[in-house]
Short mmCIF file of C-alpha atoms in Angstrom, two decimals:
data_model
loop_
_atom_site.label_atom_id
_atom_site.label_comp_id
_atom_site.label_asym_id
_atom_site.label_seq_id
_atom_site.Cartn_x
_atom_site.Cartn_y
_atom_site.Cartn_z
CA MET A 25 24.24 -92.33 -16.89
CA ILE A 26 21.55 -94.68 -15.46
CA GLY A 27 18.55 -94.39 -16.99
CA LYS A 28 14.77 -96.78 -17.95
CA ILE A 29 13.67 -97.50 -21.04
CA ILE A 30 10.41 -96.20 -21.19
CA ASP A 31 9.06 -96.59 -24.62
CA MET A 32 10.63 -97.75 -27.86
CA ASN A 33 10.25 -99.08 -31.30
CA GLU A 34 12.20 -100.30 -33.90
CA THR A 35 14.59 -97.79 -34.19
CA ASP A 36 14.54 -95.16 -31.13
CA ALA A 37 14.34 -95.49 -27.99
CA PHE A 38 13.14 -93.26 -25.13
CA ILE A 39 14.62 -93.08 -21.62
CA ASN A 40 13.93 -91.94 -18.53
CA PHE A 41 17.31 -90.68 -16.59
CA GLU A 42 18.07 -90.27 -12.61
CA ASP A 43 18.62 -86.20 -13.39
CA GLY A 44 14.36 -86.45 -14.62
CA THR A 45 15.76 -85.46 -17.99
CA THR A 46 14.45 -87.91 -20.75
CA MET A 47 16.08 -88.56 -24.54
CA ASP A 48 15.16 -90.30 -27.26
CA ILE A 49 18.10 -92.09 -28.53
CA SER A 50 18.99 -94.49 -31.93
CA VAL A 51 17.80 -98.68 -30.65
CA THR A 52 21.80 -99.67 -31.97
CA ARG A 53 23.41 -97.65 -28.60
CA LEU A 54 21.07 -100.11 -26.07
CA PRO A 55 22.42 -103.52 -24.53
CA LYS A 56 21.47 -106.47 -26.84
CA ASP A 57 17.78 -107.79 -26.35
CA SER A 58 16.80 -104.71 -24.11
CA LYS A 59 13.07 -103.70 -23.55
CA ILE A 60 10.78 -101.44 -22.15
CA GLY A 61 11.25 -101.35 -18.05
CA ASP A 62 15.04 -102.16 -18.44
CA ASN A 63 17.53 -100.05 -17.07
CA VAL A 64 20.76 -99.43 -19.23
CA ASP A 65 24.25 -97.11 -19.03
CA ILE A 66 24.05 -94.60 -21.67
CA SER A 67 27.64 -93.82 -22.04
CA MET A 68 27.30 -89.39 -22.99
CA GLY A 69 30.00 -89.31 -25.11
CA SER A 70 30.56 -87.43 -28.16
CA SER A 71 28.73 -89.65 -30.03
CA LEU A 72 25.12 -87.56 -29.39
CA SER A 73 25.18 -85.67 -31.61
CA SER A 74 24.98 -81.87 -30.16
CA SER A 75 21.40 -81.06 -30.95
CA SER A 76 20.57 -84.09 -28.60
CA THR A 77 22.72 -82.11 -25.82
CA SER A 78 22.63 -78.85 -26.00
CA ASN A 79 20.46 -75.78 -24.75
CA LYS A 80 21.96 -73.54 -26.89
CA VAL A 81 19.71 -71.26 -29.40
CA ILE A 82 20.67 -71.38 -33.28
CA ASP A 83 20.14 -67.86 -35.15
CA PHE A 84 19.23 -68.66 -39.19
CA PHE A 85 20.20 -65.55 -40.96
CA ILE A 86 18.13 -65.86 -44.13
#
């Protein structure tokens, strides 16, 4: 999915995708020497954690 880097630090980058969603991903998933303002193509494969891609409600029972 194509997105633009809108902010980043040493460990994370915030990507704004074409569909309007924004996601925080590890900079290790970005092309080398990426910087704020660059357009990047991020694979939405299974390497993303389920918590960052799921909209399911989770109940915790104690």
